[in-house]
């Protein structure tokens, strides 16, 4: 037996809202938004609290505090620029003369020697050196005035290399430079180029 099913074409019921009801709902939404703005958003975002609700809720200036949380700016500083010391003539100008030099340092087999620059704190130089036909051990270090045998600061050590280059700024008054040791059974020559602010370059 075949059962026929009739489908109704009638549209589903629709809810009708009167214009007055819609207007009242819109006004209520606007009132709620205005209240949230005055009571919560303005105190949190700007720190202004005309009704005292922000203070009662503990949210006055919350946005400003969040924006600076984790900042490296010290207390009392108004901006990152205020946290950094201003560049002045005293901080930029060097009291030492400018030098540009090239030196060739010969090292006998398995022997070492030093080359140092006498510098004031804050002096700096740019350097490059390389070894002709061989390899050396290097220790770049600094000694304060009247230093004892163990009174030095090591900046850069390498057990075996043929060249280095870089920049250096003296962290204290004293002599700052290199000790090289020939690792081969043949003489080698270290060729050094250096330019910058220092008093003199010499072999101790």
mmCIF file of C-alpha atoms in Angstrom:
data_model
loop_
_atom_site.group_PDB
_atom_site.id
_atom_site.type_symbol
_atom_site.label_atom_id
_atom_site.label_comp_id
_atom_site.label_asym_id
_atom_site.label_seq_id
_atom_site.Cartn_x
_atom_site.Cartn_y
_atom_site.Cartn_z
ATOM 1 C CA UNK A 1 0.000 0.000 0.000
ATOM 2 C CA UNK A 2 1.347 3.385 -0.962
ATOM 3 C CA UNK A 3 1.085 6.154 1.544
ATOM 4 C CA UNK A 4 0.990 9.665 0.166
ATOM 5 C CA UNK A 5 2.517 12.420 2.275
ATOM 6 C CA UNK A 6 1.376 15.965 1.773
ATOM 7 C CA UNK A 7 3.865 18.734 2.548
ATOM 8 C CA UNK A 8 2.496 21.925 3.902
ATOM 9 C CA UNK A 9 3.626 25.090 2.159
ATOM 10 C CA UNK A 10 2.676 27.304 5.051
ATOM 11 C CA UNK A 11 5.503 29.617 6.326
ATOM 12 C CA UNK A 12 6.697 29.215 9.906
ATOM 13 C CA UNK A 13 5.264 31.653 12.387
ATOM 14 C CA UNK A 14 7.132 34.984 12.661
ATOM 15 C CA UNK A 15 7.480 37.021 15.819
ATOM 16 C CA UNK A 16 6.376 40.617 15.325
ATOM 17 C CA UNK A 17 7.903 43.372 17.470
ATOM 18 C CA UNK A 18 6.210 46.679 17.659
ATOM 19 C CA UNK A 19 8.207 49.847 16.884
ATOM 20 C CA UNK A 20 7.725 51.118 20.437
ATOM 21 C CA UNK A 21 9.147 47.921 21.932
ATOM 22 C CA UNK A 22 12.179 48.081 19.589
ATOM 23 C CA UNK A 23 12.788 51.685 20.493
ATOM 24 C CA UNK A 24 12.681 50.908 24.227
ATOM 25 C CA UNK A 25 15.166 48.030 23.775
ATOM 26 C CA UNK A 26 17.557 50.252 21.831
ATOM 27 C CA UNK A 27 17.394 52.973 24.471
ATOM 28 C CA UNK A 28 18.034 50.414 27.203
ATOM 29 C CA UNK A 29 21.110 49.090 25.356
ATOM 30 C CA UNK A 30 22.466 52.609 24.934
ATOM 31 C CA UNK A 31 21.920 53.327 28.609
ATOM 32 C CA UNK A 32 23.790 50.170 29.622
ATOM 33 C CA UNK A 33 26.704 51.009 27.271
ATOM 34 C CA UNK A 34 26.897 54.555 28.635
ATOM 35 C CA UNK A 35 26.890 53.305 32.207
ATOM 36 C CA UNK A 36 29.662 50.787 31.513
ATOM 37 C CA UNK A 37 31.721 53.515 29.842
ATOM 38 C CA UNK A 38 31.369 55.977 32.743
ATOM 39 C CA UNK A 39 31.623 53.439 35.571
ATOM 40 C CA UNK A 40 34.302 51.078 34.209
ATOM 41 C CA UNK A 41 36.040 52.002 30.946
ATOM 42 C CA UNK A 42 36.893 55.660 31.663
ATOM 43 C CA UNK A 43 38.386 54.970 35.139
ATOM 44 C CA UNK A 44 40.402 51.993 33.833
ATOM 45 C CA UNK A 45 41.651 53.589 30.614
ATOM 46 C CA UNK A 46 42.219 57.234 31.602
ATOM 47 C CA UNK A 47 42.480 57.185 35.386
ATOM 48 C CA UNK A 48 39.587 59.672 35.663
ATOM 49 C CA UNK A 49 36.939 58.541 38.131
ATOM 50 C CA UNK A 50 34.042 61.048 38.206
ATOM 51 C CA UNK A 51 31.688 58.851 40.247
ATOM 52 C CA UNK A 52 34.239 57.043 42.430
ATOM 53 C CA UNK A 53 33.255 53.638 41.127
ATOM 54 C CA UNK A 54 36.685 52.956 39.644
ATOM 55 C CA UNK A 55 38.346 53.400 43.018
ATOM 56 C CA UNK A 56 35.740 51.196 44.672
ATOM 57 C CA UNK A 57 36.378 48.473 42.077
ATOM 58 C CA UNK A 58 40.148 48.933 42.179
ATOM 59 C CA UNK A 59 40.473 49.565 38.453
ATOM 60 C CA UNK A 60 41.610 53.208 38.310
ATOM 61 C CA UNK A 61 44.509 53.533 35.832
ATOM 62 C CA UNK A 62 44.633 49.778 35.241
ATOM 63 C CA UNK A 63 45.333 50.124 31.507
ATOM 64 C CA UNK A 64 48.272 52.479 32.025
ATOM 65 C CA UNK A 65 49.754 50.161 34.634
ATOM 66 C CA UNK A 66 49.435 47.150 32.335
ATOM 67 C CA UNK A 67 51.170 48.984 29.490
ATOM 68 C CA UNK A 68 54.294 49.591 31.602
ATOM 69 C CA UNK A 69 54.389 46.235 33.412
ATOM 70 C CA UNK A 70 57.623 44.420 32.734
ATOM 71 C CA UNK A 71 59.308 47.553 31.404
ATOM 72 C CA UNK A 72 62.976 48.050 32.046
ATOM 73 C CA UNK A 73 62.471 51.765 32.643
ATOM 74 C CA UNK A 74 63.465 52.620 36.216
ATOM 75 C CA UNK A 75 61.064 54.259 38.643
ATOM 76 C CA UNK A 76 60.651 57.943 37.924
ATOM 77 C CA UNK A 77 61.574 57.684 34.246
ATOM 78 C CA UNK A 78 58.932 58.972 31.887
ATOM 79 C CA UNK A 79 60.103 57.295 28.677
ATOM 80 C CA UNK A 80 62.737 54.930 27.268
ATOM 81 C CA UNK A 81 64.755 57.989 26.245
ATOM 82 C CA UNK A 82 64.772 59.158 29.851
ATOM 83 C CA UNK A 83 66.142 55.802 30.975
ATOM 84 C CA UNK A 84 69.276 56.112 28.804
ATOM 85 C CA UNK A 85 71.968 58.642 29.643
ATOM 86 C CA UNK A 86 72.175 61.522 27.216
ATOM 87 C CA UNK A 87 75.208 61.624 24.930
ATOM 88 C CA UNK A 88 77.435 64.517 25.900
ATOM 89 C CA UNK A 89 80.829 65.790 24.798
ATOM 90 C CA UNK A 90 82.378 64.326 27.940
ATOM 91 C CA UNK A 91 80.949 60.875 27.143
ATOM 92 C CA UNK A 92 81.956 60.929 23.453
ATOM 93 C CA UNK A 93 85.305 62.722 23.280
ATOM 94 C CA UNK A 94 88.436 60.711 24.042
ATOM 95 C CA UNK A 95 91.387 62.102 25.943
ATOM 96 C CA UNK A 96 93.788 59.825 24.060
ATOM 97 C CA UNK A 97 95.179 60.433 20.596
ATOM 98 C CA UNK A 98 93.989 58.606 17.486
ATOM 99 C CA UNK A 99 96.428 55.978 16.136
ATOM 100 C CA UNK A 100 96.553 53.758 13.042
ATOM 101 C CA UNK A 101 99.328 51.172 13.081
ATOM 102 C CA UNK A 102 100.455 47.915 11.523
ATOM 103 C CA UNK A 103 102.861 45.569 13.274
ATOM 104 C CA UNK A 104 104.529 42.286 12.324
ATOM 105 C CA UNK A 105 105.297 40.101 15.344
ATOM 106 C CA UNK A 106 107.627 37.162 14.736
ATOM 107 C CA UNK A 107 107.178 34.089 16.957
ATOM 108 C CA UNK A 108 109.851 31.377 17.167
ATOM 109 C CA UNK A 109 108.703 27.730 17.278
ATOM 110 C CA UNK A 110 106.595 26.988 20.368
ATOM 111 C CA UNK A 111 107.285 30.451 21.801
ATOM 112 C CA UNK A 112 104.945 33.274 22.727
ATOM 113 C CA UNK A 113 104.901 37.062 23.054
ATOM 114 C CA UNK A 114 102.558 39.950 23.910
ATOM 115 C CA UNK A 115 101.430 43.160 22.247
ATOM 116 C CA UNK A 116 99.557 45.677 24.410
ATOM 117 C CA UNK A 117 97.948 49.096 24.057
ATOM 118 C CA UNK A 118 98.136 51.488 26.982
ATOM 119 C CA UNK A 119 94.620 52.866 27.378
ATOM 120 C CA UNK A 120 92.383 54.952 29.572
ATOM 121 C CA UNK A 121 88.946 53.706 30.603
ATOM 122 C CA UNK A 122 86.543 54.250 27.697
ATOM 123 C CA UNK A 123 89.245 54.332 24.997
ATOM 124 C CA UNK A 124 88.636 51.898 22.152
ATOM 125 C CA UNK A 125 90.120 50.452 19.001
ATOM 126 C CA UNK A 126 89.265 48.348 15.949
ATOM 127 C CA UNK A 127 91.662 45.510 15.169
ATOM 128 C CA UNK A 128 92.409 42.598 12.891
ATOM 129 C CA UNK A 129 95.283 40.162 12.891
ATOM 130 C CA UNK A 130 96.258 37.024 11.031
ATOM 131 C CA UNK A 131 99.049 34.456 11.078
ATOM 132 C CA UNK A 132 101.124 33.672 8.025
ATOM 133 C CA UNK A 133 101.550 29.936 7.453
ATOM 134 C CA UNK A 134 100.739 28.579 10.906
ATOM 135 C CA UNK A 135 98.421 28.631 13.905
ATOM 136 C CA UNK A 136 98.625 30.220 17.358
ATOM 137 C CA UNK A 137 97.025 30.117 20.753
ATOM 138 C CA UNK A 138 95.674 33.557 21.714
ATOM 139 C CA UNK A 139 94.623 35.196 24.976
ATOM 140 C CA UNK A 140 93.302 38.769 24.738
ATOM 141 C CA UNK A 141 93.404 40.316 28.214
ATOM 142 C CA UNK A 142 93.929 43.488 30.222
ATOM 143 C CA UNK A 143 96.038 44.460 33.233
ATOM 144 C CA UNK A 144 95.363 47.394 35.574
ATOM 145 C CA UNK A 145 98.239 49.672 36.638
ATOM 146 C CA UNK A 146 100.723 48.008 39.010
ATOM 147 C CA UNK A 147 99.069 44.616 38.443
ATOM 148 C CA UNK A 148 100.356 41.488 40.148
ATOM 149 C CA UNK A 149 101.057 38.211 38.295
ATOM 150 C CA UNK A 150 97.450 37.042 38.591
ATOM 151 C CA UNK A 151 95.756 40.453 38.486
ATOM 152 C CA UNK A 152 94.379 40.496 34.931
ATOM 153 C CA UNK A 153 91.068 40.229 33.077
ATOM 154 C CA UNK A 154 90.785 37.768 30.177
ATOM 155 C CA UNK A 155 88.488 38.883 27.315
ATOM 156 C CA UNK A 156 89.011 36.292 24.604
ATOM 157 C CA UNK A 157 90.814 32.959 24.645
ATOM 158 C CA UNK A 158 91.184 30.447 21.833
ATOM 159 C CA UNK A 159 93.315 27.320 21.875
ATOM 160 C CA UNK A 160 94.134 27.393 18.163
ATOM 161 C CA UNK A 161 93.334 29.918 15.463
ATOM 162 C CA UNK A 162 94.856 31.770 12.531
ATOM 163 C CA UNK A 163 93.031 35.136 12.613
ATOM 164 C CA UNK A 164 90.674 37.392 14.574
ATOM 165 C CA UNK A 165 89.063 40.776 14.158
ATOM 166 C CA UNK A 166 86.758 42.976 16.191
ATOM 167 C CA UNK A 167 86.381 46.064 18.349
ATOM 168 C CA UNK A 168 87.438 46.663 21.931
ATOM 169 C CA UNK A 169 86.616 49.295 24.578
ATOM 170 C CA UNK A 170 88.778 49.443 27.699
ATOM 171 C CA UNK A 171 86.722 48.760 30.853
ATOM 172 C CA UNK A 172 89.453 50.267 33.082
ATOM 173 C CA UNK A 173 92.750 52.168 32.904
ATOM 174 C CA UNK A 174 95.643 49.878 32.054
ATOM 175 C CA UNK A 175 97.206 47.879 29.224
ATOM 176 C CA UNK A 176 94.984 45.790 26.951
ATOM 177 C CA UNK A 177 96.010 43.462 24.145
ATOM 178 C CA UNK A 178 97.128 39.978 23.160
ATOM 179 C CA UNK A 179 99.367 37.095 24.065
ATOM 180 C CA UNK A 180 100.110 34.771 21.139
ATOM 181 C CA UNK A 181 101.921 31.432 21.318
ATOM 182 C CA UNK A 182 103.258 29.650 18.250
ATOM 183 C CA UNK A 183 101.908 26.097 18.088
ATOM 184 C CA UNK A 184 104.185 24.910 15.285
ATOM 185 C CA UNK A 185 107.828 23.865 14.956
ATOM 186 C CA UNK A 186 108.476 26.656 12.462
ATOM 187 C CA UNK A 187 108.628 30.444 12.956
ATOM 188 C CA UNK A 188 105.370 32.274 12.266
ATOM 189 C CA UNK A 189 104.500 35.958 11.871
ATOM 190 C CA UNK A 190 101.426 37.638 13.325
ATOM 191 C CA UNK A 191 100.369 40.674 11.262
ATOM 192 C CA UNK A 192 98.350 43.133 13.346
ATOM 193 C CA UNK A 193 96.344 46.127 12.149
ATOM 194 C CA UNK A 194 94.922 48.425 14.817
ATOM 195 C CA UNK A 195 93.284 51.861 14.772
ATOM 196 C CA UNK A 196 91.620 53.810 17.530
ATOM 197 C CA UNK A 197 92.152 55.771 20.716
ATOM 198 C CA UNK A 198 95.033 54.688 22.946
ATOM 199 C CA UNK A 199 98.248 56.132 24.327
ATOM 200 C CA UNK A 200 100.791 53.714 22.856
ATOM 201 C CA UNK A 201 101.167 50.240 21.398
ATOM 202 C CA UNK A 202 104.159 48.257 22.613
ATOM 203 C CA UNK A 203 105.582 44.844 23.567
ATOM 204 C CA UNK A 204 105.802 44.531 27.378
#
